[in-house]
Structure formats: structure tokens, C-alpha cells
mmCIF file with all atom_site columns, C-alpha atoms in Angstrom:
data_model
loop_
_atom_site.group_PDB
_atom_site.id
_atom_site.type_symbol
_atom_site.label_atom_id
_atom_site.label_alt_id
_atom_site.label_comp_id
_atom_site.label_asym_id
_atom_site.label_entity_id
_atom_site.label_seq_id
_atom_site.pdbx_PDB_ins_code
_atom_site.Cartn_x
_atom_site.Cartn_y
_atom_site.Cartn_z
_atom_site.occupancy
_atom_site.B_iso_or_equiv
_atom_site.pdbx_formal_charge
_atom_site.auth_seq_id
_atom_site.auth_comp_id
_atom_site.auth_asym_id
_atom_site.auth_atom_id
_atom_site.pdbx_PDB_model_num
ATOM 1   C CA . MET H 1 1   ? 7.908   0.823   -8.700  1.00 41.00 ? 1   MET H CA 1
ATOM 2   C CA . SER H 1 2   ? 5.103   1.255   -6.250  1.00 63.00 ? 2   SER H CA 1
ATOM 3   C CA . LYS H 1 3   ? 3.679   -1.438  -4.093  1.00 72.00 ? 3   LYS H CA 1
ATOM 4   C CA . VAL H 1 4   ? 0.247   -1.184  -5.608  1.00 77.00 ? 4   VAL H CA 1
ATOM 5   C CA . LEU H 1 5   ? 1.693   -2.437  -8.918  1.00 78.00 ? 5   LEU H CA 1
ATOM 6   C CA . VAL H 1 6   ? 2.700   -5.627  -7.171  1.00 77.00 ? 6   VAL H CA 1
ATOM 7   C CA . ILE H 1 7   ? -0.890  -6.086  -6.019  1.00 79.00 ? 7   ILE H CA 1
ATOM 8   C CA . LEU H 1 8   ? -2.454  -5.094  -9.366  1.00 80.00 ? 8   LEU H CA 1
ATOM 9   C CA . GLY H 1 9   ? -0.034  -7.408  -11.181 1.00 84.00 ? 9   GLY H CA 1
ATOM 10  C CA . GLU H 1 10  ? -1.324  -10.384 -9.102  1.00 85.00 ? 10  GLU H CA 1
ATOM 11  C CA . LEU H 1 11  ? -5.084  -9.611  -8.893  1.00 87.00 ? 11  LEU H CA 1
ATOM 12  C CA . SER H 1 12  ? -7.560  -10.238 -11.664 1.00 90.00 ? 12  SER H CA 1
ATOM 13  C CA . ASP H 1 13  ? -9.735  -7.549  -13.209 1.00 89.00 ? 13  ASP H CA 1
ATOM 14  C CA . ARG H 1 14  ? -12.677 -8.975  -11.213 1.00 93.00 ? 14  ARG H CA 1
ATOM 15  C CA . ASP H 1 15  ? -10.723 -8.615  -7.972  1.00 93.00 ? 15  ASP H CA 1
ATOM 16  C CA . ILE H 1 16  ? -9.951  -4.980  -8.745  1.00 90.00 ? 16  ILE H CA 1
ATOM 17  C CA . ASP H 1 17  ? -13.586 -4.276  -9.562  1.00 92.00 ? 17  ASP H CA 1
ATOM 18  C CA . TRP H 1 18  ? -14.449 -5.681  -6.191  1.00 95.00 ? 18  TRP H CA 1
ATOM 19  C CA . MET H 1 19  ? -11.944 -3.390  -4.479  1.00 92.00 ? 19  MET H CA 1
ATOM 20  C CA . LEU H 1 20  ? -13.298 -0.367  -6.286  1.00 91.00 ? 20  LEU H CA 1
ATOM 21  C CA . ALA H 1 21  ? -16.941 -1.308  -5.545  1.00 95.00 ? 21  ALA H CA 1
ATOM 22  C CA . ASN H 1 22  ? -16.201 -1.920  -1.838  1.00 97.00 ? 22  ASN H CA 1
ATOM 23  C CA . GLY H 1 23  ? -13.611 0.775   -1.149  1.00 95.00 ? 23  GLY H CA 1
ATOM 24  C CA . THR H 1 24  ? -14.202 4.462   -0.488  1.00 95.00 ? 24  THR H CA 1
ATOM 25  C CA . ARG H 1 25  ? -12.332 7.300   -2.224  1.00 94.00 ? 25  ARG H CA 1
ATOM 26  C CA . ASN H 1 26  ? -11.434 10.103  0.240   1.00 95.00 ? 26  ASN H CA 1
ATOM 27  C CA . LYS H 1 27  ? -9.545  13.332  0.025   1.00 96.00 ? 27  LYS H CA 1
ATOM 28  C CA . PHE H 1 28  ? -7.507  14.247  3.119   1.00 97.00 ? 28  PHE H CA 1
ATOM 29  C CA . PRO H 1 29  ? -6.099  17.698  3.806   1.00 98.00 ? 29  PRO H CA 1
ATOM 30  C CA . PRO H 1 30  ? -2.614  18.301  5.085   1.00 97.00 ? 30  PRO H CA 1
ATOM 31  C CA . GLY H 1 31  ? -2.134  17.630  8.717   1.00 97.00 ? 31  GLY H CA 1
ATOM 32  C CA . THR H 1 32  ? -4.638  14.731  8.835   1.00 97.00 ? 32  THR H CA 1
ATOM 33  C CA . THR H 1 33  ? -3.285  11.734  10.734  1.00 97.00 ? 33  THR H CA 1
ATOM 34  C CA . LEU H 1 34  ? -4.396  8.703   8.708   1.00 96.00 ? 34  LEU H CA 1
ATOM 35  C CA . ILE H 1 35  ? -2.708  6.045   10.893  1.00 97.00 ? 35  ILE H CA 1
ATOM 36  C CA . VAL H 1 36  ? -1.850  6.413   14.495  1.00 97.00 ? 36  VAL H CA 1
ATOM 37  C CA . GLU H 1 37  ? 0.921   4.241   15.850  1.00 96.00 ? 37  GLU H CA 1
ATOM 38  C CA . GLY H 1 38  ? -0.461  1.733   18.387  1.00 95.00 ? 38  GLY H CA 1
ATOM 39  C CA . LYS H 1 39  ? -4.142  2.326   17.394  1.00 96.00 ? 39  LYS H CA 1
ATOM 40  C CA . PRO H 1 40  ? -6.272  -0.217  15.634  1.00 95.00 ? 40  PRO H CA 1
ATOM 41  C CA . LEU H 1 41  ? -6.860  0.177   11.869  1.00 94.00 ? 41  LEU H CA 1
ATOM 42  C CA . ASP H 1 42  ? -10.248 -0.345  10.249  1.00 94.00 ? 42  ASP H CA 1
ATOM 43  C CA . ALA H 1 43  ? -9.053  -0.286  6.562   1.00 96.00 ? 43  ALA H CA 1
ATOM 44  C CA . LEU H 1 44  ? -6.372  -0.996  4.060   1.00 95.00 ? 44  LEU H CA 1
ATOM 45  C CA . TYR H 1 45  ? -5.318  2.080   2.158   1.00 95.00 ? 45  TYR H CA 1
ATOM 46  C CA . ILE H 1 46  ? -4.042  2.752   -1.347  1.00 91.00 ? 46  ILE H CA 1
ATOM 47  C CA . VAL H 1 47  ? -2.568  6.226   -1.993  1.00 92.00 ? 47  VAL H CA 1
ATOM 48  C CA . LEU H 1 48  ? -3.886  7.454   -5.311  1.00 89.00 ? 48  LEU H CA 1
ATOM 49  C CA . ASP H 1 49  ? -2.364  10.926  -5.114  1.00 91.00 ? 49  ASP H CA 1
ATOM 50  C CA . GLY H 1 50  ? -0.501  13.108  -2.602  1.00 94.00 ? 50  GLY H CA 1
ATOM 51  C CA . THR H 1 51  ? 2.346   12.738  -0.126  1.00 95.00 ? 51  THR H CA 1
ATOM 52  C CA . LEU H 1 52  ? 2.314   11.418  3.422   1.00 96.00 ? 52  LEU H CA 1
ATOM 53  C CA . SER H 1 53  ? 4.868   11.329  6.183   1.00 96.00 ? 53  SER H CA 1
ATOM 54  C CA . VAL H 1 54  ? 5.837   8.255   8.381   1.00 94.00 ? 54  VAL H CA 1
ATOM 55  C CA . SER H 1 55  ? 7.001   8.819   11.908  1.00 94.00 ? 55  SER H CA 1
ATOM 56  C CA . VAL H 1 56  ? 7.721   6.624   14.848  1.00 94.00 ? 56  VAL H CA 1
ATOM 57  C CA . ALA H 1 57  ? 7.206   7.601   18.501  1.00 92.00 ? 57  ALA H CA 1
ATOM 58  C CA . SER H 1 58  ? 10.349  5.778   19.774  1.00 92.00 ? 58  SER H CA 1
ATOM 59  C CA . LEU H 1 59  ? 12.386  8.169   17.590  1.00 90.00 ? 59  LEU H CA 1
ATOM 60  C CA . GLY H 1 60  ? 10.750  11.257  19.037  1.00 90.00 ? 60  GLY H CA 1
ATOM 61  C CA . ASN H 1 61  ? 8.126   11.240  16.214  1.00 90.00 ? 61  ASN H CA 1
ATOM 62  C CA . LYS H 1 62  ? 10.922  11.817  13.776  1.00 90.00 ? 62  LYS H CA 1
ATOM 63  C CA . GLU H 1 63  ? 9.925   11.390  10.095  1.00 91.00 ? 63  GLU H CA 1
ATOM 64  C CA . ILE H 1 64  ? 11.439  8.179   8.834   1.00 87.00 ? 64  ILE H CA 1
ATOM 65  C CA . GLY H 1 65  ? 9.954   8.094   5.336   1.00 87.00 ? 65  GLY H CA 1
ATOM 66  C CA . LYS H 1 66  ? 7.564   9.507   2.766   1.00 90.00 ? 66  LYS H CA 1
ATOM 67  C CA . ILE H 1 67  ? 4.621   7.759   1.216   1.00 90.00 ? 67  ILE H CA 1
ATOM 68  C CA . ILE H 1 68  ? 3.714   8.622   -2.405  1.00 89.00 ? 68  ILE H CA 1
ATOM 69  C CA . CYS H 1 69  ? 1.192   7.768   -5.069  1.00 86.00 ? 69  CYS H CA 1
ATOM 70  C CA . GLY H 1 70  ? 0.793   3.971   -5.399  1.00 84.00 ? 70  GLY H CA 1
ATOM 71  C CA . GLU H 1 71  ? 1.797   2.965   -1.946  1.00 88.00 ? 71  GLU H CA 1
ATOM 72  C CA . VAL H 1 72  ? -0.290  0.612   0.151   1.00 89.00 ? 72  VAL H CA 1
ATOM 73  C CA . LEU H 1 73  ? -0.760  1.374   3.937   1.00 92.00 ? 73  LEU H CA 1
ATOM 74  C CA . GLY H 1 74  ? -1.864  -0.808  6.699   1.00 92.00 ? 74  GLY H CA 1
ATOM 75  C CA . GLU H 1 75  ? -0.890  -4.126  5.099   1.00 90.00 ? 75  GLU H CA 1
ATOM 76  C CA . MET H 1 76  ? 1.356   -5.168  7.990   1.00 89.00 ? 76  MET H CA 1
ATOM 77  C CA . SER H 1 77  ? -1.345  -4.707  10.547  1.00 91.00 ? 77  SER H CA 1
ATOM 78  C CA . PHE H 1 78  ? -3.799  -6.428  8.224   1.00 90.00 ? 78  PHE H CA 1
ATOM 79  C CA . VAL H 1 79  ? -1.608  -9.446  7.827   1.00 89.00 ? 79  VAL H CA 1
ATOM 80  C CA . ASP H 1 80  ? -0.370  -9.936  11.385  1.00 90.00 ? 80  ASP H CA 1
ATOM 81  C CA . GLY H 1 81  ? -3.320  -8.460  13.309  1.00 91.00 ? 81  GLY H CA 1
ATOM 82  C CA . ARG H 1 82  ? -0.947  -6.226  15.398  1.00 94.00 ? 82  ARG H CA 1
ATOM 83  C CA . LEU H 1 83  ? -1.344  -2.538  15.914  1.00 95.00 ? 83  LEU H CA 1
ATOM 84  C CA . PRO H 1 84  ? 0.494   -0.131  13.521  1.00 95.00 ? 84  PRO H CA 1
ATOM 85  C CA . SER H 1 85  ? 4.160   0.349   14.200  1.00 93.00 ? 85  SER H CA 1
ATOM 86  C CA . ALA H 1 86  ? 4.272   3.926   12.848  1.00 94.00 ? 86  ALA H CA 1
ATOM 87  C CA . SER H 1 87  ? 2.041   6.965   12.378  1.00 96.00 ? 87  SER H CA 1
ATOM 88  C CA . VAL H 1 88  ? 1.187   8.280   8.925   1.00 97.00 ? 88  VAL H CA 1
ATOM 89  C CA . THR H 1 89  ? 0.252   11.985  8.436   1.00 97.00 ? 89  THR H CA 1
ATOM 90  C CA . VAL H 1 90  ? -0.849  13.758  5.240   1.00 97.00 ? 90  VAL H CA 1
ATOM 91  C CA . VAL H 1 91  ? 1.752   16.272  4.016   1.00 97.00 ? 91  VAL H CA 1
ATOM 92  C CA . GLU H 1 92  ? -0.001  17.503  0.963   1.00 96.00 ? 92  GLU H CA 1
ATOM 93  C CA . GLU H 1 93  ? -3.684  16.916  0.056   1.00 96.00 ? 93  GLU H CA 1
ATOM 94  C CA . SER H 1 94  ? -4.041  13.195  -0.692  1.00 96.00 ? 94  SER H CA 1
ATOM 95  C CA . LEU H 1 95  ? -6.604  11.091  -2.492  1.00 94.00 ? 95  LEU H CA 1
ATOM 96  C CA . ILE H 1 96  ? -6.826  7.625   -0.824  1.00 95.00 ? 96  ILE H CA 1
ATOM 97  C CA . LEU H 1 97  ? -8.797  4.465   -1.497  1.00 94.00 ? 97  LEU H CA 1
ATOM 98  C CA . SER H 1 98  ? -9.876  2.934   1.746   1.00 96.00 ? 98  SER H CA 1
ATOM 99  C CA . ILE H 1 99  ? -10.966 -0.747  1.758   1.00 96.00 ? 99  ILE H CA 1
ATOM 100 C CA . PRO H 1 100 ? -12.733 -1.617  4.950   1.00 97.00 ? 100 PRO H CA 1
ATOM 101 C CA . ARG H 1 101 ? -10.980 -4.300  6.978   1.00 95.00 ? 101 ARG H CA 1
ATOM 102 C CA . ARG H 1 102 ? -14.229 -6.179  7.697   1.00 96.00 ? 102 ARG H CA 1
ATOM 103 C CA . LEU H 1 103 ? -15.196 -6.427  4.041   1.00 97.00 ? 103 LEU H CA 1
ATOM 104 C CA . LEU H 1 104 ? -11.656 -7.364  2.900   1.00 96.00 ? 104 LEU H CA 1
ATOM 105 C CA . THR H 1 105 ? -11.494 -10.123 5.543   1.00 96.00 ? 105 THR H CA 1
ATOM 106 C CA . GLU H 1 106 ? -14.894 -11.456 4.482   1.00 97.00 ? 106 GLU H CA 1
ATOM 107 C CA . LYS H 1 107 ? -13.793 -11.459 0.806   1.00 97.00 ? 107 LYS H CA 1
ATOM 108 C CA . LEU H 1 108 ? -10.494 -13.222 1.668   1.00 95.00 ? 108 LEU H CA 1
ATOM 109 C CA . GLU H 1 109 ? -12.450 -15.933 3.654   1.00 96.00 ? 109 GLU H CA 1
ATOM 110 C CA . GLN H 1 110 ? -15.103 -16.459 0.872   1.00 97.00 ? 110 GLN H CA 1
ATOM 111 C CA . ASP H 1 111 ? -12.876 -16.265 -2.238  1.00 96.00 ? 111 ASP H CA 1
ATOM 112 C CA . VAL H 1 112 ? -9.913  -18.669 -1.994  1.00 96.00 ? 112 VAL H CA 1
ATOM 113 C CA . LEU H 1 113 ? -8.347  -17.592 -5.319  1.00 95.00 ? 113 LEU H CA 1
ATOM 114 C CA . PHE H 1 114 ? -8.621  -13.918 -4.412  1.00 95.00 ? 114 PHE H CA 1
ATOM 115 C CA . SER H 1 115 ? -6.987  -14.697 -1.094  1.00 95.00 ? 115 SER H CA 1
ATOM 116 C CA . LEU H 1 116 ? -4.165  -16.617 -2.733  1.00 94.00 ? 116 LEU H CA 1
ATOM 117 C CA . ARG H 1 117 ? -3.399  -13.774 -5.179  1.00 92.00 ? 117 ARG H CA 1
ATOM 118 C CA . PHE H 1 118 ? -3.793  -11.034 -2.453  1.00 91.00 ? 118 PHE H CA 1
ATOM 119 C CA . TYR H 1 119 ? -1.498  -12.718 0.035   1.00 92.00 ? 119 TYR H CA 1
ATOM 120 C CA . ARG H 1 120 ? 1.062   -13.617 -2.603  1.00 91.00 ? 120 ARG H CA 1
ATOM 121 C CA . ALA H 1 121 ? 1.265   -9.891  -3.606  1.00 86.00 ? 121 ALA H CA 1
ATOM 122 C CA . ILE H 1 122 ? 1.575   -8.731  -0.007  1.00 88.00 ? 122 ILE H CA 1
ATOM 123 C CA . THR H 1 123 ? 4.337   -11.288 0.621   1.00 88.00 ? 123 THR H CA 1
ATOM 124 C CA . LYS H 1 124 ? 6.253   -10.093 -2.418  1.00 84.00 ? 124 LYS H CA 1
ATOM 125 C CA . PHE H 1 125 ? 6.287   -6.369  -1.446  1.00 76.00 ? 125 PHE H CA 1
ATOM 126 C CA . LEU H 1 126 ? 6.901   -7.002  2.270   1.00 83.00 ? 126 LEU H CA 1
ATOM 127 C CA . SER H 1 127 ? 9.889   -9.157  1.223   1.00 82.00 ? 127 SER H CA 1
ATOM 128 C CA . SER H 1 128 ? 11.082  -6.333  -1.013  1.00 76.00 ? 128 SER H CA 1
ATOM 129 C CA . ARG H 1 129 ? 10.666  -3.800  1.757   1.00 74.00 ? 129 ARG H CA 1
ATOM 130 C CA . LEU H 1 130 ? 12.647  -5.961  4.190   1.00 77.00 ? 130 LEU H CA 1
ATOM 131 C CA . ARG H 1 131 ? 15.452  -6.396  1.625   1.00 78.00 ? 131 ARG H CA 1
ATOM 132 C CA . GLY H 1 132 ? 15.490  -2.663  1.064   1.00 71.00 ? 132 GLY H CA 1
ATOM 133 C CA . THR H 1 133 ? 15.620  -1.947  4.794   1.00 70.00 ? 133 THR H CA 1
ATOM 134 C CA . VAL H 1 134 ? 18.443  -4.355  5.310   1.00 74.00 ? 134 VAL H CA 1
ATOM 135 C CA . ARG H 1 135 ? 20.409  -2.795  2.406   1.00 74.00 ? 135 ARG H CA 1
ATOM 136 C CA . ARG H 1 136 ? 19.818  0.693   3.800   1.00 67.00 ? 136 ARG H CA 1
ATOM 137 C CA . PHE H 1 137 ? 21.272  -0.194  7.218   1.00 66.00 ? 137 PHE H CA 1
ATOM 138 C CA . GLY H 1 138 ? 24.608  -0.097  5.519   1.00 64.00 ? 138 GLY H CA 1
ATOM 139 C CA . GLU H 1 139 ? 24.008  3.350   4.069   1.00 64.00 ? 139 GLU H CA 1
ATOM 140 C CA . GLU H 1 140 ? 24.137  6.718   5.835   1.00 56.00 ? 140 GLU H CA 1
ATOM 141 C CA . THR H 1 141 ? 20.461  7.589   5.770   1.00 55.00 ? 141 THR H CA 1
ATOM 142 C CA . ASP H 1 142 ? 17.568  8.290   8.228   1.00 55.00 ? 142 ASP H CA 1
ATOM 143 C CA . TYR H 1 143 ? 15.004  6.704   5.917   1.00 51.00 ? 143 TYR H CA 1
ATOM 144 C CA . LEU H 1 144 ? 15.093  2.978   6.720   1.00 47.00 ? 144 LEU H CA 1
ATOM 145 C CA . ILE H 1 145 ? 11.558  1.759   6.071   1.00 42.00 ? 145 ILE H CA 1
ATOM 146 C CA . TYR H 1 146 ? 9.826   3.165   3.018   1.00 47.00 ? 146 TYR H CA 1
ATOM 147 C CA . GLN H 1 147 ? 11.337  3.373   -0.396  1.00 45.00 ? 147 GLN H CA 1
ATOM 148 C CA . ASP H 1 148 ? 12.781  6.492   -1.973  1.00 44.00 ? 148 ASP H CA 1
ATOM 149 C CA . PRO H 1 149 ? 10.489  7.501   -4.850  1.00 42.00 ? 149 PRO H CA 1
ATOM 150 C CA . ASP H 1 150 ? 13.523  7.342   -7.232  1.00 43.00 ? 150 ASP H CA 1
ATOM 151 C CA . ASP H 1 151 ? 14.752  3.984   -5.940  1.00 47.00 ? 151 ASP H CA 1
ATOM 152 C CA . GLU H 1 152 ? 13.549  1.379   -8.410  1.00 45.00 ? 152 GLU H CA 1
ATOM 153 C CA . ARG H 1 153 ? 15.536  -1.311  -6.628  1.00 43.00 ? 153 ARG H CA 1
ATOM 154 C CA . ALA H 1 154 ? 13.091  -1.297  -3.660  1.00 44.00 ? 154 ALA H CA 1
ATOM 155 C CA . ILE H 1 155 ? 10.397  -3.141  -5.603  1.00 44.00 ? 155 ILE H CA 1
ATOM 156 C CA . GLY H 1 156 ? 11.903  -4.048  -8.908  1.00 47.00 ? 156 GLY H CA 1
ATOM 157 C CA . GLN H 1 157 ? 10.334  -5.182  -12.111 1.00 47.00 ? 157 GLN H CA 1
ATOM 158 C CA . ASN H 1 158 ? 11.357  -8.766  -11.418 1.00 48.00 ? 158 ASN H CA 1
ATOM 159 C CA . ASN H 1 159 ? 8.974   -8.876  -8.464  1.00 53.00 ? 159 ASN H CA 1
ATOM 160 C CA . ILE H 1 160 ? 6.001   -8.177  -10.711 1.00 61.00 ? 160 ILE H CA 1
ATOM 161 C CA . GLU H 1 161 ? 4.680   -10.896 -12.935 1.00 65.00 ? 161 GLU H CA 1
ATOM 162 C CA . ASN H 1 162 ? 3.435   -8.583  -15.663 1.00 68.00 ? 162 ASN H CA 1
ATOM 163 C CA . PRO H 1 163 ? 4.637   -5.020  -15.035 1.00 72.00 ? 163 PRO H CA 1
ATOM 164 C CA . ASP H 1 164 ? 2.969   -3.558  -18.130 1.00 77.00 ? 164 ASP H CA 1
ATOM 165 C CA . LEU H 1 165 ? -0.424  -5.017  -17.110 1.00 75.00 ? 165 LEU H CA 1
ATOM 166 C CA . ALA H 1 166 ? 0.050   -3.819  -13.507 1.00 71.00 ? 166 ALA H CA 1
ATOM 167 C CA . GLN H 1 167 ? 0.941   -0.270  -14.660 1.00 76.00 ? 167 GLN H CA 1
ATOM 168 C CA . SER H 1 168 ? -2.057  -0.141  -17.066 1.00 79.00 ? 168 SER H CA 1
ATOM 169 C CA . ARG H 1 169 ? -4.359  -1.449  -14.305 1.00 76.00 ? 169 ARG H CA 1
ATOM 170 C CA . PHE H 1 170 ? -3.125  1.298   -11.993 1.00 77.00 ? 170 PHE H CA 1
ATOM 171 C CA . GLN H 1 171 ? -3.664  4.032   -14.568 1.00 78.00 ? 171 GLN H CA 1
ATOM 172 C CA . TRP H 1 172 ? -7.143  2.633   -15.179 1.00 77.00 ? 172 TRP H CA 1
ATOM 173 C CA . LEU H 1 173 ? -7.867  2.585   -11.423 1.00 76.00 ? 173 LEU H CA 1
ATOM 174 C CA . LEU H 1 174 ? -6.638  6.183   -11.100 1.00 77.00 ? 174 LEU H CA 1
ATOM 175 C CA . GLN H 1 175 ? -8.793  7.299   -13.947 1.00 77.00 ? 175 GLN H CA 1
ATOM 176 C CA . ARG H 1 176 ? -11.916 5.601   -12.557 1.00 76.00 ? 176 ARG H CA 1
ATOM 177 C CA . LEU H 1 177 ? -11.414 6.931   -9.058  1.00 74.00 ? 177 LEU H CA 1
ATOM 178 C CA . LYS H 1 178 ? -10.247 10.464  -9.895  1.00 68.00 ? 178 LYS H CA 1
ATOM 179 C CA . GLY H 1 179 ? -13.051 10.886  -12.426 1.00 66.00 ? 179 GLY H CA 1
ATOM 180 C CA . SER H 1 180 ? -15.833 9.893   -10.035 1.00 58.00 ? 180 SER H CA 1
#
């Protein structure tokens, strides 16, 4: 289950409309570096289509994970204000919704209920990611951070209040953004 479903399961329809109205849909070709480790981010990203690669400089820029449709990027830096801990590069053409950091910060400061729902969702999937990472330390794998696309345990149904609603919202979001 993708991280965006956790967010969409927590946010209201009005919240999602705000994200669509204030975000920008961009297509990125293969080879584009979307996030550079150690460099400030100016947006929160939602992957709508495509595949991206995650690498870390301390491991010789070795790929440690893949990012697929439905993943959220930049949330850790958004929450803690620190620089990104990994680089993210487009592997196959990707469609990404970018929500400017400045606008999202303003929205969170002005709309207490949106802020509550947003941070609750981020807390849930960061917790799930940490649990998955800890579990993978006991396995023989090089992919320690990001979930395997086939691993439903990483962010399970029990972490989403209403998984059917979240899934239908994501499909609705994709149709709106891919059609425009």
C-alpha cells in the first residue's frame, strides 16, 4: 500500500482540492535528479507515475531503493527541517505533483484541522517505514529504507482509517492530474 493512501485516507476532500490547486504537475525524463542529498528542498512530492531510484553518498551512491507510483518524497525534510538524507533520480519518465514548501507551510499554520490530519498521516507512514526498516535489518537485502512494491506489510491496511476511500481518492487524483 503506498504512502499517499495514508495521506489521502486522513485528509478531507477539501484538503485534497487545496493540494491540487496549489501543486504543480510535472513530467520528468529519465536521469533527472529530483532530490539531491544534502541540498534544501522547496517542495513535497507525490509520485503519480513512473519509477525513481534512491541512493546515498555514504554508500558510494549505491541504489538503496526504488520509488513507485503513490510514494511521497521530501516528507522527512519537511517535518524536521533538515536536509535530505538521500538523492532521488528518475529512472523512467515520471509524473510528479510538487507542492511548494512555502505554500504548504502557510496552509499548515493557517488551517489547524488540515495540520492535524496532515501530520497524523505523516506520523503513520514514517512509523511504518521505520518498522519496515528495522524488520529488514534481519533480512539479507540491500534495500533498507523504501518498501518493496510487492510488500504490503510495509504500510498495511490497518494503518489507513478507510482504505477504500483512500484508494478511490488516489484514483480520482490520478484521473484529474493525468487528464489535465
